[in-house]
Coordinates of C-alpha atoms and ligand atoms in Angstrom, one line a residue:
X83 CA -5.1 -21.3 -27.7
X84 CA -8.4 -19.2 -27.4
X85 CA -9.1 -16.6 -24.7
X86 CA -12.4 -15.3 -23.9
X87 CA -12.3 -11.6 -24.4
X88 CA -15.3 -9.3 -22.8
X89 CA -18.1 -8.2 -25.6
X90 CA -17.3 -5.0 -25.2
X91 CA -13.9 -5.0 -26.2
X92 CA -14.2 -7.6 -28.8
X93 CA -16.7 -6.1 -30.2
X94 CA -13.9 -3.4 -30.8
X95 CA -10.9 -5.6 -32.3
X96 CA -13.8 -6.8 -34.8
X97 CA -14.2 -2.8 -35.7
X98 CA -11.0 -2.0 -36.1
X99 CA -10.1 -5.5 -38.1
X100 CA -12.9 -4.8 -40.8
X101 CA -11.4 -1.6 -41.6
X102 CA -8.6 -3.2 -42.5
X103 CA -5.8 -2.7 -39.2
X104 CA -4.9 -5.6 -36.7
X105 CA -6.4 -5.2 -33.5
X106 CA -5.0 -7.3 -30.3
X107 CA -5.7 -7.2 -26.4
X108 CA -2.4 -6.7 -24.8
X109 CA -0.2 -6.7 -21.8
X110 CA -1.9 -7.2 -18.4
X111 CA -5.1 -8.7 -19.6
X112 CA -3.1 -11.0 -21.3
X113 CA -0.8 -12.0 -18.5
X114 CA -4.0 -12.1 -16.5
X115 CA -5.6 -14.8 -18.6
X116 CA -2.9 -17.4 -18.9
X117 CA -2.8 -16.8 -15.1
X118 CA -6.5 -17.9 -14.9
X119 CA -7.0 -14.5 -13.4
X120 CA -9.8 -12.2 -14.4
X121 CA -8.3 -8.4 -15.6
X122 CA -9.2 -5.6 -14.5
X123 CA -9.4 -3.5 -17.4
X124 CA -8.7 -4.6 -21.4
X125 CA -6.3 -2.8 -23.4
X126 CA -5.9 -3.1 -27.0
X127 CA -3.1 -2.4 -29.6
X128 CA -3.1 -1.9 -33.2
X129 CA -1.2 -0.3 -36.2
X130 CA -4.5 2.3 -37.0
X131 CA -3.1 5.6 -36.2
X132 CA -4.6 7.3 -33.3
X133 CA -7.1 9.6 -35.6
X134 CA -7.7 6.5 -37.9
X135 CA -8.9 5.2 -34.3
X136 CA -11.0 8.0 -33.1
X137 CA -12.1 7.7 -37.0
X138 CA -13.7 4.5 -37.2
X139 CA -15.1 5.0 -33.6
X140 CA -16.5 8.4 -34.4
X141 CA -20.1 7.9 -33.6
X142 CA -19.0 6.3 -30.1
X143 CA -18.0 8.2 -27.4
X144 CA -14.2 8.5 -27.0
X145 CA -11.4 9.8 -24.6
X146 CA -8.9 11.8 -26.3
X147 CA -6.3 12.6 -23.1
X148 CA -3.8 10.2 -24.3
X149 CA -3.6 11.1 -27.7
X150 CA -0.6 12.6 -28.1
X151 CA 1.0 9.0 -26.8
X152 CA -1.2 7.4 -29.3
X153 CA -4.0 6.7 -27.0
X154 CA -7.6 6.4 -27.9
X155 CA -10.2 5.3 -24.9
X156 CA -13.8 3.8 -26.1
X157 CA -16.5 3.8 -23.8
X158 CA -18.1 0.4 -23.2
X159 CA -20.4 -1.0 -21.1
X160 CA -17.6 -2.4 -19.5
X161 CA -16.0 1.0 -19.1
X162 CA -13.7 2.9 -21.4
X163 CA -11.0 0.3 -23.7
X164 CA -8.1 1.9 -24.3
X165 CA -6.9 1.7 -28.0
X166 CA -3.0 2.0 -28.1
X167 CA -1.3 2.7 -31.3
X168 CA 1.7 0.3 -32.0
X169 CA 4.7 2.4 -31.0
X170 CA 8.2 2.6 -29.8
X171 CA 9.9 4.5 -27.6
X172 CA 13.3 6.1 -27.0
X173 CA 16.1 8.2 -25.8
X174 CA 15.1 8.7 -22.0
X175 CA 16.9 11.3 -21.2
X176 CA 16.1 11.7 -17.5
X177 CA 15.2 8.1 -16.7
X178 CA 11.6 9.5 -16.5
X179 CA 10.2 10.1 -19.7
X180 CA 11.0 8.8 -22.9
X181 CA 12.5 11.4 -25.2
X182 CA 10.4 10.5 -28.5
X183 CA 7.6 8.4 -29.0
X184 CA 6.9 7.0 -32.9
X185 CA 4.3 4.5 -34.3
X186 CA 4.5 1.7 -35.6
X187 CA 3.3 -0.9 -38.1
X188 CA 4.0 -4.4 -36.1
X189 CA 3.2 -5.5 -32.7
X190 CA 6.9 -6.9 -32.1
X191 CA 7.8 -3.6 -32.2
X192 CA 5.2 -2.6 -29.9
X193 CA 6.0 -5.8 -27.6
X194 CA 9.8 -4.7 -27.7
X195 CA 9.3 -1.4 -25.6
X196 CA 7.2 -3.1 -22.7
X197 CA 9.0 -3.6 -19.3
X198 CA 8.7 -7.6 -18.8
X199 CA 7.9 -10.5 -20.8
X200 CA 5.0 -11.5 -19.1
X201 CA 3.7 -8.3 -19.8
X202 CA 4.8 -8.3 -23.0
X203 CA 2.3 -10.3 -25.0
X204 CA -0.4 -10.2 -27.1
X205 CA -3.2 -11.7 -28.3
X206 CA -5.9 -11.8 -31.2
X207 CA -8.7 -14.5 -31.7
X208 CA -7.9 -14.4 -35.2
X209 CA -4.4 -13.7 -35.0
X210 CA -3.5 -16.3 -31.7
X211 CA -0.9 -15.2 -29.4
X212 CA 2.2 -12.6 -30.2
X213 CA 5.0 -13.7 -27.6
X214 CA 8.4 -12.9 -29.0
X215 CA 10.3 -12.8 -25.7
X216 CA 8.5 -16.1 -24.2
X217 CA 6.5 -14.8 -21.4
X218 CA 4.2 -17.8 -21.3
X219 CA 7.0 -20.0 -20.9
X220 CA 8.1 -17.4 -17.9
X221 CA 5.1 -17.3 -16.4
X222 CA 4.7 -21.1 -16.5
X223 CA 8.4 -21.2 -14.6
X224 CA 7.2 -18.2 -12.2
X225 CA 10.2 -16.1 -13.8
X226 CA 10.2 -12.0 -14.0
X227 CA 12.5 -11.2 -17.1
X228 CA 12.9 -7.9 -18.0
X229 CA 12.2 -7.6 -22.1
X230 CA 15.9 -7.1 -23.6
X231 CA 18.5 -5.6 -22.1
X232 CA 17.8 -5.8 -18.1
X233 CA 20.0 -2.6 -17.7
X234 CA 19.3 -0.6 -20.4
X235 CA 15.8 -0.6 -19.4
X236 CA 16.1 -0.2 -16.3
X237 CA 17.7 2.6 -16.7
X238 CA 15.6 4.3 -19.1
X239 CA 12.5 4.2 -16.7
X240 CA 13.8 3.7 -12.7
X241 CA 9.7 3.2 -11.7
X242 CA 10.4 -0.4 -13.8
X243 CA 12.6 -1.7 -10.6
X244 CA 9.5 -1.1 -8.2
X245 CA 6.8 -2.8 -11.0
X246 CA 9.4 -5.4 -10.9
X247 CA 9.2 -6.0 -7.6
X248 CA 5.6 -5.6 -7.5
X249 CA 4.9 -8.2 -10.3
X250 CA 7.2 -10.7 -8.4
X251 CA 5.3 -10.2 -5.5
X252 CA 1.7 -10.7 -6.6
X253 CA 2.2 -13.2 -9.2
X254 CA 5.0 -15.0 -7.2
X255 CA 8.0 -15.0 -9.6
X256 CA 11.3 -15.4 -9.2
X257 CA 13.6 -12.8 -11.0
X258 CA 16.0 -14.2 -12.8
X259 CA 19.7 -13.5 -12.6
X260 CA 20.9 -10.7 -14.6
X261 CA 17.2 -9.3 -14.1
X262 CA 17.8 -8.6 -10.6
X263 CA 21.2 -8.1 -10.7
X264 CA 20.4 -4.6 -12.9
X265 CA 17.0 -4.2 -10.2
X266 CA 20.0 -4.2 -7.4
X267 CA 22.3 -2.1 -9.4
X268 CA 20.2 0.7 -10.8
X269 CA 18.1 0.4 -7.3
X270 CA 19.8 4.2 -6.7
X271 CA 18.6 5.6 -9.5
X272 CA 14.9 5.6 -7.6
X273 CA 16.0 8.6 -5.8
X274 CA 15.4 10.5 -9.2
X275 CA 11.8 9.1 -9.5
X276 CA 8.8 11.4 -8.9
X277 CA 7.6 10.4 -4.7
X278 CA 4.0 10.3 -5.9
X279 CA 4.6 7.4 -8.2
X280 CA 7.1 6.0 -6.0
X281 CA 4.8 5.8 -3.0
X282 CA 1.8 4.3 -5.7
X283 CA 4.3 1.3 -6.7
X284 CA 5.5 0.8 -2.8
X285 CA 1.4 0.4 -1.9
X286 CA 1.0 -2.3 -4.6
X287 CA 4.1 -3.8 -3.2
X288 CA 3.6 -3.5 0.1
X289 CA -0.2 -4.7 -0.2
X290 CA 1.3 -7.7 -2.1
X291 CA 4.9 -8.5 -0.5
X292 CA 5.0 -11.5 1.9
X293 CA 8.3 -11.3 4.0
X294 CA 10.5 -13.1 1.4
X295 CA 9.5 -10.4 -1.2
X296 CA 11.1 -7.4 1.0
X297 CA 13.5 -9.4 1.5
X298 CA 15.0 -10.4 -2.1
X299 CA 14.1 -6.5 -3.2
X300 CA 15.5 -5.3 0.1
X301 CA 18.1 -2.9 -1.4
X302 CA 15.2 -1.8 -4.0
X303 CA 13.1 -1.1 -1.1
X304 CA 15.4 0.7 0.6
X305 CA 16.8 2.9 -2.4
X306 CA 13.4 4.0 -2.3
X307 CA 12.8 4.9 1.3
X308 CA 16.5 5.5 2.3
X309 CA 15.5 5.8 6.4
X310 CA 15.3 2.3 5.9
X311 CA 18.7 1.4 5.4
X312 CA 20.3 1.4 9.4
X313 CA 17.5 -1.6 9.8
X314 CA 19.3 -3.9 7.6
X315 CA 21.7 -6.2 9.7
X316 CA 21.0 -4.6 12.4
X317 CA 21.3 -6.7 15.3
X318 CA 19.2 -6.6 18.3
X319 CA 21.2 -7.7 21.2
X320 CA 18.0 -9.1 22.9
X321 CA 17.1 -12.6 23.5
X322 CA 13.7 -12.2 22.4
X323 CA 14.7 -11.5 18.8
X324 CA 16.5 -13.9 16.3
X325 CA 16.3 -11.1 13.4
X326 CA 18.0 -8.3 12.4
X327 CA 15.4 -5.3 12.8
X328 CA 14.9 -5.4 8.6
X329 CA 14.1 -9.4 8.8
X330 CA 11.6 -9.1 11.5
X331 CA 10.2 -6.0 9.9
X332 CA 9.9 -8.1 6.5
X333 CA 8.0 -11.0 8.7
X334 CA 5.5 -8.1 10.3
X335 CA 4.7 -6.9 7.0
X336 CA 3.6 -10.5 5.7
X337 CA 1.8 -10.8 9.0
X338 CA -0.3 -7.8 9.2
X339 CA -4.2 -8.0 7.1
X340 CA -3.1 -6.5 3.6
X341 CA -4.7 -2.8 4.7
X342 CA -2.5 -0.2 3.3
X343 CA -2.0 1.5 6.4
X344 CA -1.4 -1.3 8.5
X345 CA 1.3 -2.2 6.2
X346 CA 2.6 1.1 6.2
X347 CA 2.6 0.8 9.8
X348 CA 3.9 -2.8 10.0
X349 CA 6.6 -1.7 7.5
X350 CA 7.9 1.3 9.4
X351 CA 7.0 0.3 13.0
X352 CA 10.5 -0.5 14.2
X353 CA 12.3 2.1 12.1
X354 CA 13.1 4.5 15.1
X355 CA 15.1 1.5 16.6
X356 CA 18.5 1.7 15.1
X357 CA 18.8 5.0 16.5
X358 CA 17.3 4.4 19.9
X359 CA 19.7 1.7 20.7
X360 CA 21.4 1.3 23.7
X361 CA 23.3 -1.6 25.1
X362 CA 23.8 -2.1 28.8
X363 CA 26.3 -3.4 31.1
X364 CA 25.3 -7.1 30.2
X365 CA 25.4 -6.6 27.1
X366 CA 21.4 -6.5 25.9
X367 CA 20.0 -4.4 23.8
X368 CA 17.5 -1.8 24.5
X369 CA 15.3 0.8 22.5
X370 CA 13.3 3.1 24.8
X371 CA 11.6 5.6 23.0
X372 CA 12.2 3.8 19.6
X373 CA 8.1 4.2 19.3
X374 CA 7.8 7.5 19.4
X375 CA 11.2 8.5 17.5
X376 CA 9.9 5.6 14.8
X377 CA 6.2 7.7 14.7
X378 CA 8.2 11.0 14.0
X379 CA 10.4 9.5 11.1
X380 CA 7.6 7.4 9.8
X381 CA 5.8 10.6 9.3
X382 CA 8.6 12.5 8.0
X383 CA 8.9 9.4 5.2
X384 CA 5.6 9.4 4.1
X385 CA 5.7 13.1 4.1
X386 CA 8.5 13.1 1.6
X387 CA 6.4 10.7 -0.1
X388 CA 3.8 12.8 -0.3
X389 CA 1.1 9.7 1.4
X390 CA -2.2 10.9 1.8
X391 CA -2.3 12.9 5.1
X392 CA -5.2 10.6 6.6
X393 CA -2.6 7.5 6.0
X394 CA -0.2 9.5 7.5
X395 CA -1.8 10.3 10.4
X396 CA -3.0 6.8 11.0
X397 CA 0.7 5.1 10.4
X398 CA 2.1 7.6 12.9
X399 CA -0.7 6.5 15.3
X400 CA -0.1 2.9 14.8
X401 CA 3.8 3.6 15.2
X402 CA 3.9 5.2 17.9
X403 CA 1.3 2.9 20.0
X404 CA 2.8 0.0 19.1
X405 CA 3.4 -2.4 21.7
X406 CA 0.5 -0.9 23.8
X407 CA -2.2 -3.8 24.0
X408 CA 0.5 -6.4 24.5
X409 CA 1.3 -4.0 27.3
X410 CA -2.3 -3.5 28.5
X411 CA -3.3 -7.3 27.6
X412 CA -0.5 -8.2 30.1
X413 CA -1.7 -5.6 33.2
X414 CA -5.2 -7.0 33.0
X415 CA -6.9 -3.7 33.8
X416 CA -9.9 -2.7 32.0
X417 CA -10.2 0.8 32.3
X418 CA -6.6 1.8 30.3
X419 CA -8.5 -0.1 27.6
X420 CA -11.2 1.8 27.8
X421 CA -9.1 4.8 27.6
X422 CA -7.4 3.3 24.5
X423 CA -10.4 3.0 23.4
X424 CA -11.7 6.5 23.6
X425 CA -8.6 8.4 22.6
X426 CA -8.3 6.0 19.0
X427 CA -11.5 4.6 18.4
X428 CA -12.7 0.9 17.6
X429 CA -11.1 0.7 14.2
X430 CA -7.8 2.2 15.3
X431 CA -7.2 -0.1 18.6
X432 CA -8.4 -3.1 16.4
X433 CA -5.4 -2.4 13.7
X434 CA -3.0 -2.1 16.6
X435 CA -3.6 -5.4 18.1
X436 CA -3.3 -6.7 14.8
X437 CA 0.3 -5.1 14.5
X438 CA 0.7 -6.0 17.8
X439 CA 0.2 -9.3 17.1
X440 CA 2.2 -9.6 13.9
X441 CA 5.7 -7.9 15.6
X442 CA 4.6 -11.1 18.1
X443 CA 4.9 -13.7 15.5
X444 CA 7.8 -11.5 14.1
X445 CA 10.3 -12.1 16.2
X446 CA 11.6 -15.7 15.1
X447 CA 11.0 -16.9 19.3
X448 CA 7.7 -19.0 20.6
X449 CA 4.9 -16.6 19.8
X450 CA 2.9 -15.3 23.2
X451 CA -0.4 -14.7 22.3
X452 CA -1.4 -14.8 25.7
X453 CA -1.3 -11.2 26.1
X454 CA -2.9 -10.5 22.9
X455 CA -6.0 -12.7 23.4
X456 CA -6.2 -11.2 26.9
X457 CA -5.8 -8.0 25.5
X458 CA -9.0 -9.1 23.2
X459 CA -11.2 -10.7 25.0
X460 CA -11.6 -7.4 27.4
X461 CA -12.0 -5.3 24.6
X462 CA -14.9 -7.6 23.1
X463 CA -16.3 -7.5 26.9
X464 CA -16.3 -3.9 27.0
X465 CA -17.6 -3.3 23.5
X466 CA -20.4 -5.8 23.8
X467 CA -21.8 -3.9 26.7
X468 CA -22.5 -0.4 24.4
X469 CA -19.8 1.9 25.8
X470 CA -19.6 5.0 26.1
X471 CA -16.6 6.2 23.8
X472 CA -17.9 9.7 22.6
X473 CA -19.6 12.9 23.4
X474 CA -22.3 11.5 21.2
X475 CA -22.8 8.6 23.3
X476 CA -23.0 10.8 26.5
X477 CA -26.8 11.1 27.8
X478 CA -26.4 15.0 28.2
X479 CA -25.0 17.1 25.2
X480 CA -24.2 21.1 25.0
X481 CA -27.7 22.4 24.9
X482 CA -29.2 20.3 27.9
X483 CA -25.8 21.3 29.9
X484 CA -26.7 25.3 29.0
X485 CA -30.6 25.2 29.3
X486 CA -29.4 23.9 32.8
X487 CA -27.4 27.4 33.5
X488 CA -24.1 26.3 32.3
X489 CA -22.4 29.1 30.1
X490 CA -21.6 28.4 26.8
X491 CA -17.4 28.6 26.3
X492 CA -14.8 26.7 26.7
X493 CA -15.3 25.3 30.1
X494 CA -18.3 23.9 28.6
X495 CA -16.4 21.9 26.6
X496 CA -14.0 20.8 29.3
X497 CA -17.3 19.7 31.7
X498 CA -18.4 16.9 28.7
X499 CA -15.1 15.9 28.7
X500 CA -14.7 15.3 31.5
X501 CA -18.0 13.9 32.4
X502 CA -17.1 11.5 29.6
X503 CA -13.9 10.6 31.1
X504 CA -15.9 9.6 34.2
X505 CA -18.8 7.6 32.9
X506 CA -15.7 5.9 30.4
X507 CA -14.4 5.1 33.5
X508 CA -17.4 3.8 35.1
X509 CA -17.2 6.3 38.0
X510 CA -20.1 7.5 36.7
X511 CA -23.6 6.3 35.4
X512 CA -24.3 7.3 31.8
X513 CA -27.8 9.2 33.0
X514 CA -28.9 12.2 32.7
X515 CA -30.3 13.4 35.8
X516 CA -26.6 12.2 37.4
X517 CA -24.9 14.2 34.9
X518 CA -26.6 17.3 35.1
X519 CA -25.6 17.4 39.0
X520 CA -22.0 16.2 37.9
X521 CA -21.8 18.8 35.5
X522 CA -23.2 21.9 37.9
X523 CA -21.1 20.4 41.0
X524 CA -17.8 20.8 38.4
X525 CA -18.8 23.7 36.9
X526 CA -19.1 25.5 40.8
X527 CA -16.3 24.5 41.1
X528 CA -15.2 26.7 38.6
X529 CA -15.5 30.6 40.0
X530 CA -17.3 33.0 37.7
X531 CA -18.7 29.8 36.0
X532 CA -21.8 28.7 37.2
X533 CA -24.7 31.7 36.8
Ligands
ATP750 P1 -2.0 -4.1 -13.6 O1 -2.9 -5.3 -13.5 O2 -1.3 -3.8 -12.3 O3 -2.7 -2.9 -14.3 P2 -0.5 -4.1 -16.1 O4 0.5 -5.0 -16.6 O5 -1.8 -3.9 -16.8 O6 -0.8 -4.5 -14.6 P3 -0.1 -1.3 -16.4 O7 0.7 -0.3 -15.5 O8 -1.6 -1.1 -16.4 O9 0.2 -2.7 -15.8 O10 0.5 -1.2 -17.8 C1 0.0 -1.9 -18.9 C2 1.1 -2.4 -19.8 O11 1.9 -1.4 -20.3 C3 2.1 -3.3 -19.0 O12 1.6 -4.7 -19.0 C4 3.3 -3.2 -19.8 O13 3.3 -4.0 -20.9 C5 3.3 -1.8 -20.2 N1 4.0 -0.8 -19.3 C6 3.4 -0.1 -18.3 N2 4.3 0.6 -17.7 C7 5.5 0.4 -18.3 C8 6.8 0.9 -18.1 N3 7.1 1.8 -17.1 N4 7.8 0.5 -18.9 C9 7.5 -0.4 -19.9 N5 6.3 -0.9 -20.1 C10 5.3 -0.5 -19.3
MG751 MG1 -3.3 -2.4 -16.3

């Protein structure tokens, strides 16, 4: 077999070969390629030591941050080529970190400490391919194997569950038995896993998962976000949903663009439900308020998980609005959508109706899109026609309010506001000459205002 390897890197392997050390491309770029799938980035291993590395590369220029791991980075044209000495691991004493690191002379070795077989290959142009745990073979059958023991490993380094997880996803495989058996099992462990790199492997899942995928890793999934456990089998009561609240959530998440925060947001829209629950007298469910409870815990979760706060903010948005143009698409009103509009912006009311949309298709009845495309076609109609959404877009600003007598101060800022609020409403014409008279009429009728 022959894999075409970028000039850069080869250009590296040939270094490191004519000094005398094998040199091999390894792990995901490997994976990538029998995929058909270009790699993002080329990493090499071979037995040269890390200074024997940084040695024969002396006159390049190098990255030494990984050296005490046995990690050399060339700079290419391509971008920096990491040069990994062979080595093994062991002794994880925290499920974290491994206790000792120690180099070694074969790639097998090397191969042996890696989490999955099909990441656990290597190749060489001169060498072919190193594949001691058949990781072609499970690629070609769409199979996720963990590389030895499934157990053992698993519980030496938790964060392997969620890469599990995440490679199923995104190259479609199907773990196999006693792989996900130890996934399910060790799922708890998770809890001892630093949240940053937690929440890093549950955006590559989530940008990955379709609904299936949430739902085979569902007890991974929620190991690592705990809130999430009340939603599975959780029964609805309600004859417009077929799914338990975790099913339907699985089926919103697959539905939704693959945006990290409208994933987020599909993931965790319904997760104030369980606890909003009522049942009444004929026996159907109900969840008033689950929005708002769901935005609260939603940000409490990605709190813990120490999300970005601009995510954050944008999931609890999405949360807690969700439902809204189905809502608004049904009332047929334009002016609440120009409201909506206003108070989250273009981007923001677009992601909604997609969620919107999604929890729609969700629910396992007839989809109604009638609302939604409603809902849409308004919104085009009012954005098509230049709105006004902003104090920027307002024909008066600040200065032309004060050079026409109005005090600086807060009530300044109340009068645009408000002025805004008018013209978004189309009481008033966006003009300045009308505004000016607007803004002295409201600021009269403020006493001790107007000078
Ligand atoms: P991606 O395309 O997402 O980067 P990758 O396979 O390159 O996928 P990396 O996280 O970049 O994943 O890791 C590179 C290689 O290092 C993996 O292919 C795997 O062989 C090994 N590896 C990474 N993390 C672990 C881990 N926690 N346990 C065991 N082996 C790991
Ligand atoms: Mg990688």
């Amino acid at each position: 077999m022959e894999m075409a390897i970028p000039q850069g890197a080869l250009a590296l392997m040939e270094a490191l070969e004519a000094a005398g050390y094998q040199a091999w491309a390894v792990g995901g770029c490997v994976r990538d390629r029998l995929l058909g799938l270009e790699p993002h980035d080329w990493d090499l291993c071979t037995d040269a030591l890390p200074e024997e590395t940084a040695r024969i590369f002396g006159n390049r220029q190098l990255v030494l941050a990984g050296l005490k791991h046995g990690t050399v980075a060339v700079v290419t044209a391509e971008g920096p080529v990491e040069i990994t000495t062979f080595r093994t691991e062991g002794a994880y004493t925290d499920s974290r970190h491994p206790g000792w690191v120690a180099f070694r002379r074969n790639v097998e070795e090397d191969l042996a400490r890696r989490d999955f077989t099909v990441n656990a290959m290597a190749y060489s142009p001169r060498r072919g391919l190193a594949d001691p745990f058949g990781g072609r073979a499970d690629l070609k059958n769409r199979t996720l194997r963990a590389v030895g023991e499934p157990e053992r490993r698993f519980r030496e380094d938790g964060l392997r569950i969620l890469r599990g997880a995440r490679f199923a996803a995104r190259f479609r495989l199907t773990p196999e038995a006693e792989t996900l058996r130890a996934m399910t099992a060790l799922a708890p462990t998770l809890a001892l896993q630093a949240r940053e790199r937690v929440y890093a492997e549950l955006c590559q899942l989530l940008l990955w998962a379709r609904g299936e995928d949430l739902l085979r890793f569902a007890p991974v999934v929620t190991e690592a976000i705990p809130e999430l456990k009340p939603m599975v089998d959780f029964l609805q009561h309600n004859p417009h949903h077929v799914y338990d609240v975790y099913t339907h959530t699985a089926r919103v998440v697959e539905g939704v663009p693959p945006r990290l925060a409208l994933r987020w947001a599909a993931l965790l829209h319904d997760v104030g439900k369980p606890a909003a629950f009522t049942l009444d007298e004929g026996g159907v469910g109900h969840f008033r308020g689950h929005a708002q409870m769901g935005a609260e815990l939603a940000g409490e979760i990605l709190r813990t998980l120490r999300a970005p706060t601009a995510l954050r903010e944008e999931v609890q948005t999405l949360v807690a609005c969700h439902g809204l143009t189905r809502d608004l698409g049904r009332l047929g009103e334009e002016r609440p959508i120009r409201r909506v509009l206003r108070r989250l912006g273009e981007p923001m009311v677009r992601a909604l109706l997609a969620l919107d949309r999604a929890d729609d298709g969700g629910k396992g009845t007839p989809s109604e899109p009638e609302p939604f495309d409603a809902f849409e076609a308004r919104l085009e109609a009012i954005l098509s026609a230049a709105p006004c959404l902003s104090l920027r877009d307002l024909a008066v600003n600040g200065r032309t309010l004060m050079a026409a007598g109005i005090p600086q101060g807060p009530a300044l800022g109340q009068i645009l506001n408000r002025l805004l609020e008018e013209v978004g409403d189309g009481l008033l014409e966006n003009e300045a000459s009308l505004l000016l008279a607007r803004a002295k009429a409201l600021a009269a009728q403020r006493p001790g205002l107007s000078s």
